[in-house]
Amino acid sequence: MRKFLLGSIAYILLFTSIISAQNKYTLSGIVTDNSTTETIIGVNIIIPELKNGTVTNEYGFYSLTLEEGTYQLQISYLGYKTVNLTLELDADKTLNFKLEESVESLDEIIINEDVEKLNIRKPQMSVNSLSINTIKQMPVVFGEVDVIKSITLLPGVTNAGEGSSGFNVRGGSADQNLILLDEATIFNSSHLFGFFSVFNPDAIKDIKLYKGGVPAKYGGRVSSVLDIYQKEGNNEEFHLNGGIGLVSSRLLAEGPIKKGKSSFLFGGRSSYAHLFLPLFDLDNVAYFYDLNTKLSYRLNEKNSVYISGYFGRDVFSLGDSFTNTYGNTVLNFRWNHLFSNKLFSNFSAIYSDYFYGLTLDFVGFDWESGITNFNVKYDLKHYISDTFKLEYGLNSIYYKFNPGEIEPIDENSGINPDKLIDKYAFENAIYIDAEHKISDKLSLSYGARLSTFHRLGQDELNVYQDNNPLNFNNQLQVYEIAEPIGTESFSRSDVLESFANIEPRASLAYQLNESSSVKASYNRMSQYLHLLSNTSSPTPLDVWAPSGRFIEPQILDQVALGYFKSINDNAYSLEVETFYKTIKNRIDYIDSANLIANDAIEQVILNGEARAYGLEILLRKNEGCFKGWLAYTLSKSEQRTPGRTPLETGINNGDWYNTPWDKTHDVTLTGSYELNKKWSFNTNFLFQTGIPVTFPNGQYQFNGITIPVYEARNSSRLTNYHRMDLSVNYNPKPDSQKRLKGQWVFSLYNLYNRRNATNITFRENRISGRNEATRLAIFGIVPAVTYNFQF
């Protein structure tokens, strides 16, 4: 496969020289925001008479090759004024554009009919983009703008409930989502156990979620890709903006280092509700803080460099009992190089780290765990002709996994230091992806990714009889831990296990008429990392583990079919998609599995399979004072783990059972109404089927102890979840010419005070002696007010 990919690249380069020899010329350049000088991702560059065009890439660059002639050129992007001009193309030309924001509204949507036709023709599907302005309008808990909470309003995306971290896409688990911030992997996307996300909205430029039809340049996860880019910073003038809320505040500064060539961006955010806890005689502490930074420098017309970083921490403590600290650290160096007006490249060197620390004062020890990786990647985008584009590249990632380390707080604690065995791995990939316009009606996107994963040597590895770390007791019909018969030691350069997978990707779009099209896609993806968690949502204590001798990589196959329509010149738009996906080697846990501080995790897991399928509908209203969307998802998510032999029962008797993130119905209504320049109103309504749970359905006595008997896994559900949120934005001086501008945001989360169940626990009533169920609900109605400012 590697030879095939390299051969394909060589063929394309030869094909390029042939194309260039014809009487065609290339128009290229960069598109930026006129006021902030930020490059803009996804700007449409359209030639209406040819029904053809392109979009800017992640760094604002575009390239379009056309035959010699005179054309009407149209440059358009959501929320910006459309630029129209006449272009005489008689030689290769470079045209850079600066777009002005629409003066009517920060979130005004201006879409030209020809732009929408281009989107209908593109073979890309199962992709959602949200502007940061739209996200800032949405009402959220405590008034804190939240990127993760916002994407859960899209079809096919849910979370595990209030106060839960992560998100689930098309019936997949949270650890199956690849979350990228400036190309660096974020392993935990939540602050304060899921109440907030780690992304400061003031520092974010672009957000894109791939639920299917994932391009070949992405890999390593089997459910989705959330690709987030930070702003670059204004290289013309200094700006300051931020917000002050009831629970947290934020501040962002940006400006030029050398005017017109380089810029800086520094942002900070912190919560401070814990400062008021002593007023209520509480010693508990719960807060977070994060820092964003970016330095950009344009060396010349063909070279730009960027250094970006993120650092975040959460601190949670209960008096003198324990203190919990966790968070992400990422650092990325990127170099953009333009080989020609048709060939764009990006080199990245990335460091990413997730740290988890726990201090148990009442026991007397510190606990630390985490995962660190170093990633080097090189991507190229080749604009070969007006009908053929190519992306190809490679990347290598080195991982170090620290499952856990215990250190005594002092000599008198009675705790002996202990270290779980570190694990190491090396992941490589090479890919090629083509976008091919076959005719005016048919467009294709196809490619492949070759990924390899090598589990490297570690200090100690258990050896088991018949290489089986888990035995099955036929008499009791339960799985039991197998005792190791010895251990092996390896040097770091040894390879314990290797995996290689070819991951084909393909999608097509067929235009039915001027306003509608059908699309289809297929993609295979591999995931070599696994989050060890038997809860419905990730927690900071969960540990990542690499594939190896006892853990197989997860393999996804997904197909999707969709219908897309623009209504009334795109005043409305309709997207309908159906999908089906299967996952091999999905980890499952035996009953009573202990995952915490387990140095032999292979003794409590089995490899199973999963499947998910569903229907997604998204109806948008794109124009007018009232805008918004209605999203509905009908889906099913299941998994099973049959026995390894006919004599074994497997998990749940080998039957299919609902995953913890299976939600049959998911309805979201999101709307915004602009009354005038001063006042605007925003609302969300959510309804979701209750999450699957396992309840006891009986009990028996053994030696005076009451032992519960449980039903089949996840065969019951919590009550259905629903709530409504409301926010009001007030801009007191919308026409002010002063540099300092302010805006008030008033919000009500859970407007009608619905007490949604987070979980249900069972206990024995001490007075009556009867069993009883207790429901836990985290939030009722939550009012909030935030003051946003910019200078």
mmCIF file of N, CA and C in Angstrom, residues 181-295:
data_model
loop_
_atom_site.group_PDB
_atom_site.id
_atom_site.type_symbol
_atom_site.label_atom_id
_atom_site.label_comp_id
_atom_site.label_asym_id
_atom_site.label_seq_id
_atom_site.Cartn_x
_atom_site.Cartn_y
_atom_site.Cartn_z
ATOM 1 N N LEU A 181 -6.849 20.925 18.748
ATOM 2 C CA LEU A 181 -6.731 22.363 18.924
ATOM 3 C C LEU A 181 -5.441 22.804 18.247
ATOM 4 N N ASP A 182 -5.578 23.507 17.118
ATOM 5 C CA ASP A 182 -4.396 23.842 16.302
ATOM 6 C C ASP A 182 -3.580 22.591 16.010
ATOM 7 N N GLU A 183 -4.269 21.506 15.641
ATOM 8 C CA GLU A 183 -3.697 20.221 15.239
ATOM 9 C C GLU A 183 -3.154 19.391 16.393
ATOM 10 N N ALA A 184 -3.173 19.917 17.613
ATOM 11 C CA ALA A 184 -2.678 19.178 18.777
ATOM 12 C C ALA A 184 -3.839 18.441 19.439
ATOM 13 N N THR A 185 -3.588 17.209 19.896
ATOM 14 C CA THR A 185 -4.627 16.380 20.492
ATOM 15 C C THR A 185 -4.956 16.841 21.906
ATOM 16 N N ILE A 186 -6.261 17.012 22.170
ATOM 17 C CA ILE A 186 -6.758 17.296 23.517
ATOM 18 C C ILE A 186 -7.379 16.007 24.049
ATOM 19 N N PHE A 187 -6.848 15.485 25.158
ATOM 20 C CA PHE A 187 -7.318 14.209 25.682
ATOM 21 C C PHE A 187 -8.505 14.358 26.633
ATOM 22 N N ASN A 188 -8.658 15.511 27.243
ATOM 23 C CA ASN A 188 -9.811 15.763 28.109
ATOM 24 C C ASN A 188 -10.329 17.156 27.777
ATOM 25 N N SER A 189 -11.536 17.237 27.254
ATOM 26 C CA SER A 189 -12.062 18.506 26.746
ATOM 27 C C SER A 189 -12.892 19.263 27.758
ATOM 28 N N SER A 190 -12.875 18.861 29.029
ATOM 29 C CA SER A 190 -13.802 19.431 30.008
ATOM 30 C C SER A 190 -13.081 20.044 31.198
ATOM 31 N N HIS A 191 -13.703 21.100 31.726
ATOM 32 C CA HIS A 191 -13.339 21.668 33.015
ATOM 33 C C HIS A 191 -14.410 21.294 34.032
ATOM 34 N N LEU A 192 -13.992 21.187 35.305
ATOM 35 C CA LEU A 192 -14.906 20.938 36.418
ATOM 36 C C LEU A 192 -15.850 19.776 36.122
ATOM 37 N N PHE A 193 -15.264 18.654 35.668
ATOM 38 C CA PHE A 193 -15.995 17.399 35.482
ATOM 39 C C PHE A 193 -17.142 17.532 34.487
ATOM 40 N N GLY A 194 -16.975 18.417 33.500
ATOM 41 C CA GLY A 194 -17.962 18.503 32.432
ATOM 42 C C GLY A 194 -18.840 19.735 32.454
ATOM 43 N N PHE A 195 -18.759 20.565 33.471
ATOM 44 C CA PHE A 195 -19.602 21.755 33.516
ATOM 45 C C PHE A 195 -19.180 22.793 32.478
ATOM 46 N N PHE A 196 -17.891 22.823 32.125
ATOM 47 C CA PHE A 196 -17.384 23.759 31.130
ATOM 48 C C PHE A 196 -16.446 23.007 30.192
ATOM 49 N N SER A 197 -16.218 23.563 29.002
ATOM 50 C CA SER A 197 -15.223 22.988 28.092
ATOM 51 C C SER A 197 -13.921 23.760 28.223
ATOM 52 N N VAL A 198 -12.838 23.179 27.706
ATOM 53 C CA VAL A 198 -11.517 23.793 27.857
ATOM 54 C C VAL A 198 -11.253 24.886 26.828
ATOM 55 N N PHE A 199 -12.206 25.155 25.937
ATOM 56 C CA PHE A 199 -11.957 26.077 24.836
ATOM 57 C C PHE A 199 -12.485 27.469 25.152
ATOM 58 N N ASN A 200 -11.575 28.419 25.240
ATOM 59 C CA ASN A 200 -11.928 29.821 25.448
ATOM 60 C C ASN A 200 -12.527 30.364 24.155
ATOM 61 N N PRO A 201 -13.808 30.731 24.122
ATOM 62 C CA PRO A 201 -14.437 31.135 22.855
ATOM 63 C C PRO A 201 -13.799 32.369 22.228
ATOM 64 N N ASP A 202 -13.214 33.249 23.028
ATOM 65 C CA ASP A 202 -12.592 34.460 22.473
ATOM 66 C C ASP A 202 -11.349 34.140 21.646
ATOM 67 N N ALA A 203 -10.731 32.975 21.915
ATOM 68 C CA ALA A 203 -9.491 32.624 21.216
ATOM 69 C C ALA A 203 -9.730 31.731 20.006
ATOM 70 N N ILE A 204 -10.992 31.324 19.778
ATOM 71 C CA ILE A 204 -11.299 30.358 18.727
ATOM 72 C C ILE A 204 -11.688 31.074 17.432
ATOM 73 N N LYS A 205 -11.168 30.567 16.310
ATOM 74 C CA LYS A 205 -11.494 31.121 14.992
ATOM 75 C C LYS A 205 -12.450 30.242 14.211
ATOM 76 N N ASP A 206 -12.217 28.935 14.208
ATOM 77 C CA ASP A 206 -13.005 28.044 13.356
ATOM 78 C C ASP A 206 -13.237 26.712 14.053
ATOM 79 N N ILE A 207 -14.451 26.165 13.865
ATOM 80 C CA ILE A 207 -14.823 24.883 14.457
ATOM 81 C C ILE A 207 -15.483 24.036 13.381
ATOM 82 N N LYS A 208 -15.010 22.809 13.237
ATOM 83 C CA LYS A 208 -15.593 21.901 12.252
ATOM 84 C C LYS A 208 -15.657 20.504 12.851
ATOM 85 N N LEU A 209 -16.844 19.889 12.735
ATOM 86 C CA LEU A 209 -17.060 18.548 13.270
ATOM 87 C C LEU A 209 -17.348 17.589 12.128
ATOM 88 N N TYR A 210 -16.515 16.549 12.010
ATOM 89 C CA TYR A 210 -16.705 15.493 11.013
ATOM 90 C C TYR A 210 -17.343 14.291 11.712
ATOM 91 N N LYS A 211 -18.567 13.962 11.320
ATOM 92 C CA LYS A 211 -19.261 12.796 11.878
ATOM 93 C C LYS A 211 -19.121 11.566 10.987
ATOM 94 N N GLY A 212 -18.778 11.770 9.745
ATOM 95 C CA GLY A 212 -18.610 10.706 8.766
ATOM 96 C C GLY A 212 -17.954 11.294 7.537
ATOM 97 N N GLY A 213 -17.635 10.439 6.554
ATOM 98 C CA GLY A 213 -16.938 10.942 5.377
ATOM 99 C C GLY A 213 -15.658 11.668 5.745
ATOM 100 N N VAL A 214 -14.956 11.157 6.749
ATOM 101 C CA VAL A 214 -13.778 11.849 7.286
ATOM 102 C C VAL A 214 -12.639 11.824 6.274
ATOM 103 N N PRO A 215 -12.030 12.985 5.959
ATOM 104 C CA PRO A 215 -10.900 13.000 5.026
ATOM 105 C C PRO A 215 -9.749 12.126 5.504
ATOM 106 N N ALA A 216 -8.942 11.655 4.559
ATOM 107 C CA ALA A 216 -7.878 10.698 4.868
ATOM 108 C C ALA A 216 -6.768 11.305 5.715
ATOM 109 N N LYS A 217 -6.702 12.636 5.805
ATOM 110 C CA LYS A 217 -5.629 13.228 6.604
ATOM 111 C C LYS A 217 -5.862 13.049 8.102
ATOM 112 N N TYR A 218 -7.094 12.684 8.483
ATOM 113 C CA TYR A 218 -7.405 12.456 9.888
ATOM 114 C C TYR A 218 -7.418 10.959 10.185
ATOM 115 N N GLY A 219 -6.950 10.598 11.365
ATOM 116 C CA GLY A 219 -6.967 9.203 11.780
ATOM 117 C C GLY A 219 -6.773 9.080 13.273
ATOM 118 N N GLY A 220 -6.871 7.855 13.757
ATOM 119 C CA GLY A 220 -6.605 7.602 15.164
ATOM 120 C C GLY A 220 -7.828 7.500 16.043
ATOM 121 N N ARG A 221 -9.020 7.865 15.526
ATOM 122 C CA ARG A 221 -10.267 7.710 16.265
ATOM 123 C C ARG A 221 -11.327 7.182 15.297
ATOM 124 N N VAL A 222 -12.369 6.543 15.842
ATOM 125 C CA VAL A 222 -13.334 5.867 14.966
ATOM 126 C C VAL A 222 -14.727 6.495 14.989
ATOM 127 N N SER A 223 -14.929 7.572 15.749
ATOM 128 C CA SER A 223 -16.279 8.135 15.820
ATOM 129 C C SER A 223 -16.384 9.484 15.132
ATOM 130 N N SER A 224 -15.501 10.415 15.440
ATOM 131 C CA SER A 224 -15.604 11.755 14.850
ATOM 132 C C SER A 224 -14.277 12.483 14.978
ATOM 133 N N VAL A 225 -14.214 13.633 14.310
ATOM 134 C CA VAL A 225 -13.076 14.550 14.422
ATOM 135 C C VAL A 225 -13.628 15.941 14.685
ATOM 136 N N LEU A 226 -13.221 16.548 15.790
ATOM 137 C CA LEU A 226 -13.553 17.940 16.093
ATOM 138 C C LEU A 226 -12.288 18.761 15.892
ATOM 139 N N ASP A 227 -12.270 19.555 14.821
ATOM 140 C CA ASP A 227 -11.073 20.302 14.424
ATOM 141 C C ASP A 227 -11.279 21.772 14.757
ATOM 142 N N ILE A 228 -10.472 22.297 15.683
ATOM 143 C CA ILE A 228 -10.621 23.665 16.169
ATOM 144 C C ILE A 228 -9.312 24.427 15.922
ATOM 145 N N TYR A 229 -9.455 25.627 15.378
ATOM 146 C CA TYR A 229 -8.289 26.487 15.149
ATOM 147 C C TYR A 229 -8.410 27.768 15.960
ATOM 148 N N GLN A 230 -7.291 28.153 16.580
ATOM 149 C CA GLN A 230 -7.241 29.403 17.319
ATOM 150 C C GLN A 230 -6.999 30.580 16.367
ATOM 151 N N LYS A 231 -7.373 31.754 16.842
ATOM 152 C CA LYS A 231 -7.071 32.973 16.093
ATOM 153 C C LYS A 231 -5.560 33.167 15.993
ATOM 154 N N GLU A 232 -5.154 33.963 15.020
ATOM 155 C CA GLU A 232 -3.733 34.213 14.812
ATOM 156 C C GLU A 232 -3.260 35.495 15.487
ATOM 157 N N GLY A 233 -4.179 36.401 15.751
ATOM 158 C CA GLY A 233 -3.802 37.687 16.336
ATOM 159 C C GLY A 233 -3.770 38.778 15.293
ATOM 160 N N ASN A 234 -4.179 39.959 15.665
ATOM 161 C CA ASN A 234 -4.233 41.106 14.758
ATOM 162 C C ASN A 234 -2.832 41.678 14.542
ATOM 163 N N ASN A 235 -2.377 41.745 13.286
ATOM 164 C CA ASN A 235 -1.022 42.264 13.026
ATOM 165 C C ASN A 235 -1.017 43.730 12.594
ATOM 166 N N GLU A 236 -2.163 44.409 12.778
ATOM 167 C CA GLU A 236 -2.244 45.822 12.410
ATOM 168 C C GLU A 236 -2.420 46.741 13.611
ATOM 169 N N GLU A 237 -3.240 46.334 14.595
ATOM 170 C CA GLU A 237 -3.481 47.181 15.756
ATOM 171 C C GLU A 237 -3.826 46.342 16.974
ATOM 172 N N PHE A 238 -3.645 46.963 18.153
ATOM 173 C CA PHE A 238 -3.871 46.257 19.415
ATOM 174 C C PHE A 238 -5.359 46.213 19.738
ATOM 175 N N HIS A 239 -5.825 45.050 20.227
ATOM 176 C CA HIS A 239 -7.211 44.912 20.656
ATOM 177 C C HIS A 239 -7.263 44.123 21.960
ATOM 178 N N LEU A 240 -8.269 44.448 22.765
ATOM 179 C CA LEU A 240 -8.477 43.780 24.039
ATOM 180 C C LEU A 240 -9.965 43.469 24.159
ATOM 181 N N ASN A 241 -10.296 42.246 24.509
ATOM 182 C CA ASN A 241 -11.695 41.901 24.737
ATOM 183 C C ASN A 241 -11.794 40.816 25.795
ATOM 184 N N GLY A 242 -12.979 40.684 26.368
ATOM 185 C CA GLY A 242 -13.167 39.702 27.422
ATOM 186 C C GLY A 242 -14.585 39.709 27.931
ATOM 187 N N GLY A 243 -14.780 39.084 29.077
ATOM 188 C CA GLY A 243 -16.099 38.997 29.675
ATOM 189 C C GLY A 243 -16.002 38.750 31.162
ATOM 190 N N ILE A 244 -16.986 39.284 31.902
ATOM 191 C CA ILE A 244 -17.051 39.110 33.354
ATOM 192 C C ILE A 244 -18.382 38.453 33.676
ATOM 193 N N GLY A 245 -18.328 37.254 34.270
ATOM 194 C CA GLY A 245 -19.547 36.523 34.595
ATOM 195 C C GLY A 245 -19.647 36.234 36.072
ATOM 196 N N LEU A 246 -20.730 35.551 36.453
ATOM 197 C CA LEU A 246 -20.951 35.232 37.852
ATOM 198 C C LEU A 246 -19.973 34.189 38.367
ATOM 199 N N VAL A 247 -19.549 33.279 37.486
ATOM 200 C CA VAL A 247 -18.707 32.164 37.897
ATOM 201 C C VAL A 247 -17.278 32.307 37.389
ATOM 202 N N SER A 248 -17.100 32.869 36.212
ATOM 203 C CA SER A 248 -15.765 32.972 35.624
ATOM 204 C C SER A 248 -15.641 34.243 34.798
ATOM 205 N N SER A 249 -14.406 34.601 34.498
ATOM 206 C CA SER A 249 -14.113 35.752 33.642
ATOM 207 C C SER A 249 -12.989 35.381 32.699
ATOM 208 N N ARG A 250 -12.869 36.164 31.638
ATOM 209 C CA ARG A 250 -11.861 35.883 30.619
ATOM 210 C C ARG A 250 -11.340 37.194 30.050
ATOM 211 N N LEU A 251 -10.125 37.135 29.507
ATOM 212 C CA LEU A 251 -9.488 38.307 28.911
ATOM 213 C C LEU A 251 -8.600 37.843 27.776
ATOM 214 N N LEU A 252 -8.661 38.550 26.649
ATOM 215 C CA LEU A 252 -7.852 38.208 25.480
ATOM 216 C C LEU A 252 -7.207 39.477 24.940
ATOM 217 N N ALA A 253 -5.898 39.429 24.720
ATOM 218 C CA ALA A 253 -5.159 40.554 24.147
ATOM 219 C C ALA A 253 -4.493 40.095 22.864
ATOM 220 N N GLU A 254 -4.537 40.931 21.823
ATOM 221 C CA GLU A 254 -3.886 40.628 20.551
ATOM 222 C C GLU A 254 -3.402 41.915 19.912
ATOM 223 N N GLY A 255 -2.350 41.778 19.120
ATOM 224 C CA GLY A 255 -1.818 42.954 18.461
ATOM 225 C C GLY A 255 -0.569 42.627 17.672
ATOM 226 N N PRO A 256 -0.012 43.634 16.994
ATOM 227 C CA PRO A 256 1.175 43.394 16.159
ATOM 228 C C PRO A 256 2.463 43.362 16.973
ATOM 229 N N ILE A 257 3.371 42.501 16.551
ATOM 230 C CA ILE A 257 4.746 42.549 17.037
ATOM 231 C C ILE A 257 5.547 43.437 16.081
ATOM 232 N N LYS A 258 5.432 43.138 14.803
ATOM 233 C CA LYS A 258 5.924 44.014 13.745
ATOM 234 C C LYS A 258 4.757 44.234 12.798
ATOM 235 N N LYS A 259 4.308 45.454 12.710
ATOM 236 C CA LYS A 259 3.057 45.762 12.024
ATOM 237 C C LYS A 259 3.048 45.213 10.603
ATOM 238 N N GLY A 260 1.962 44.503 10.296
ATOM 239 C CA GLY A 260 1.782 43.954 8.959
ATOM 240 C C GLY A 260 2.490 42.638 8.716
ATOM 241 N N LYS A 261 3.360 42.208 9.660
ATOM 242 C CA LYS A 261 4.113 40.979 9.434
ATOM 243 C C LYS A 261 3.952 39.955 10.543
ATOM 244 N N SER A 262 3.837 40.385 11.781
ATOM 245 C CA SER A 262 3.785 39.431 12.883
ATOM 246 C C SER A 262 2.797 39.909 13.937
ATOM 247 N N SER A 263 2.320 38.954 14.721
ATOM 248 C CA SER A 263 1.308 39.285 15.717
ATOM 249 C C SER A 263 1.418 38.346 16.907
ATOM 250 N N PHE A 264 0.760 38.742 18.003
ATOM 251 C CA PHE A 264 0.686 37.897 19.191
ATOM 252 C C PHE A 264 -0.773 37.797 19.633
ATOM 253 N N LEU A 265 -1.064 36.753 20.365
ATOM 254 C CA LEU A 265 -2.366 36.574 20.988
ATOM 255 C C LEU A 265 -2.152 35.897 22.330
ATOM 256 N N PHE A 266 -2.690 36.499 23.395
ATOM 257 C CA PHE A 266 -2.637 35.904 24.725
ATOM 258 C C PHE A 266 -4.029 35.955 25.327
ATOM 259 N N GLY A 267 -4.496 34.847 25.811
ATOM 260 C CA GLY A 267 -5.816 34.798 26.427
ATOM 261 C C GLY A 267 -5.788 34.020 27.721
ATOM 262 N N GLY A 268 -6.589 34.454 28.668
ATOM 263 C CA GLY A 268 -6.683 33.761 29.944
ATOM 264 C C GLY A 268 -8.121 33.703 30.415
ATOM 265 N N ARG A 269 -8.421 32.669 31.189
ATOM 266 C CA ARG A 269 -9.778 32.481 31.704
ATOM 267 C C ARG A 269 -9.683 31.763 33.036
ATOM 268 N N SER A 270 -10.552 32.145 33.963
ATOM 269 C CA SER A 270 -10.517 31.503 35.274
ATOM 270 C C SER A 270 -11.884 31.601 35.925
ATOM 271 N N SER A 271 -12.210 30.591 36.734
ATOM 272 C CA SER A 271 -13.410 30.649 37.564
ATOM 273 C C SER A 271 -13.004 31.101 38.966
ATOM 274 N N TYR A 272 -13.973 31.654 39.695
ATOM 275 C CA TYR A 272 -13.643 32.186 41.017
ATOM 276 C C TYR A 272 -14.781 31.998 42.019
ATOM 277 N N ALA A 273 -15.743 31.137 41.702
ATOM 278 C CA ALA A 273 -16.847 30.914 42.635
ATOM 279 C C ALA A 273 -16.350 30.373 43.979
ATOM 280 N N HIS A 274 -15.208 29.651 43.944
ATOM 281 C CA HIS A 274 -14.700 29.057 45.180
ATOM 282 C C HIS A 274 -14.262 30.111 46.204
ATOM 283 N N LEU A 275 -14.000 31.340 45.723
ATOM 284 C CA LEU A 275 -13.570 32.389 46.638
ATOM 285 C C LEU A 275 -14.661 32.762 47.633
ATOM 286 N N PHE A 276 -15.921 32.469 47.268
ATOM 287 C CA PHE A 276 -17.032 32.838 48.137
ATOM 288 C C PHE A 276 -17.438 31.704 49.084
ATOM 289 N N LEU A 277 -16.848 30.533 48.906
ATOM 290 C CA LEU A 277 -17.236 29.396 49.755
ATOM 291 C C LEU A 277 -16.927 29.613 51.233
ATOM 292 N N PRO A 278 -15.801 30.281 51.594
ATOM 293 C CA PRO A 278 -15.555 30.522 53.027
ATOM 294 C C PRO A 278 -16.655 31.338 53.701
ATOM 295 N N LEU A 279 -17.397 32.150 52.923
ATOM 296 C CA LEU A 279 -18.495 32.915 53.501
ATOM 297 C C LEU A 279 -19.591 32.005 54.033
ATOM 298 N N PHE A 280 -19.658 30.790 53.485
ATOM 299 C CA PHE A 280 -20.667 29.820 53.916
ATOM 300 C C PHE A 280 -20.049 28.730 54.803
ATOM 301 N N ASP A 281 -18.860 29.019 55.334
ATOM 302 C CA ASP A 281 -18.175 28.076 56.230
ATOM 303 C C ASP A 281 -17.830 26.773 55.536
ATOM 304 N N LEU A 282 -17.454 26.838 54.273
ATOM 305 C CA LEU A 282 -17.085 25.650 53.506
ATOM 306 C C LEU A 282 -15.603 25.713 53.159
ATOM 307 N N ASP A 283 -14.899 24.586 53.380
ATOM 308 C CA ASP A 283 -13.475 24.518 53.046
ATOM 309 C C ASP A 283 -13.231 23.927 51.672
ATOM 310 N N ASN A 284 -14.280 23.559 50.971
ATOM 311 C CA ASN A 284 -14.128 22.934 49.671
ATOM 312 C C ASN A 284 -13.647 23.942 48.624
ATOM 313 N N VAL A 285 -12.967 23.426 47.609
ATOM 314 C CA VAL A 285 -12.446 24.264 46.521
ATOM 315 C C VAL A 285 -12.729 23.581 45.204
ATOM 316 N N ALA A 286 -13.214 24.364 44.236
ATOM 317 C CA ALA A 286 -13.431 23.841 42.883
ATOM 318 C C ALA A 286 -13.287 25.003 41.906
ATOM 319 N N TYR A 287 -12.197 24.988 41.140
ATOM 320 C CA TYR A 287 -11.996 26.058 40.171
ATOM 321 C C TYR A 287 -11.140 25.556 39.012
ATOM 322 N N PHE A 288 -11.116 26.336 37.932
ATOM 323 C CA PHE A 288 -10.270 26.020 36.791
ATOM 324 C C PHE A 288 -9.650 27.299 36.251
ATOM 325 N N TYR A 289 -8.598 27.135 35.483
ATOM 326 C CA TYR A 289 -8.019 28.253 34.736
ATOM 327 C C TYR A 289 -7.361 27.700 33.486
ATOM 328 N N ASP A 290 -7.285 28.505 32.460
ATOM 329 C CA ASP A 290 -6.565 28.104 31.250
ATOM 330 C C ASP A 290 -5.958 29.313 30.571
ATOM 331 N N LEU A 291 -4.923 29.043 29.781
ATOM 332 C CA LEU A 291 -4.179 30.076 29.055
ATOM 333 C C LEU A 291 -4.041 29.664 27.599
ATOM 334 N N ASN A 292 -4.278 30.615 26.700
ATOM 335 C CA ASN A 292 -4.081 30.399 25.266
ATOM 336 C C ASN A 292 -3.069 31.402 24.751
ATOM 337 N N THR A 293 -2.215 30.943 23.836
ATOM 338 C CA THR A 293 -1.234 31.847 23.259
ATOM 339 C C THR A 293 -0.949 31.471 21.817
ATOM 340 N N LYS A 294 -0.598 32.485 21.023
ATOM 341 C CA LYS A 294 -0.225 32.232 19.640
ATOM 342 C C LYS A 294 0.652 33.374 19.139
ATOM 343 N N LEU A 295 1.725 33.004 18.476
ATOM 344 C CA LEU A 295 2.622 33.962 17.835
ATOM 345 C C LEU A 295 2.664 33.635 16.352
#
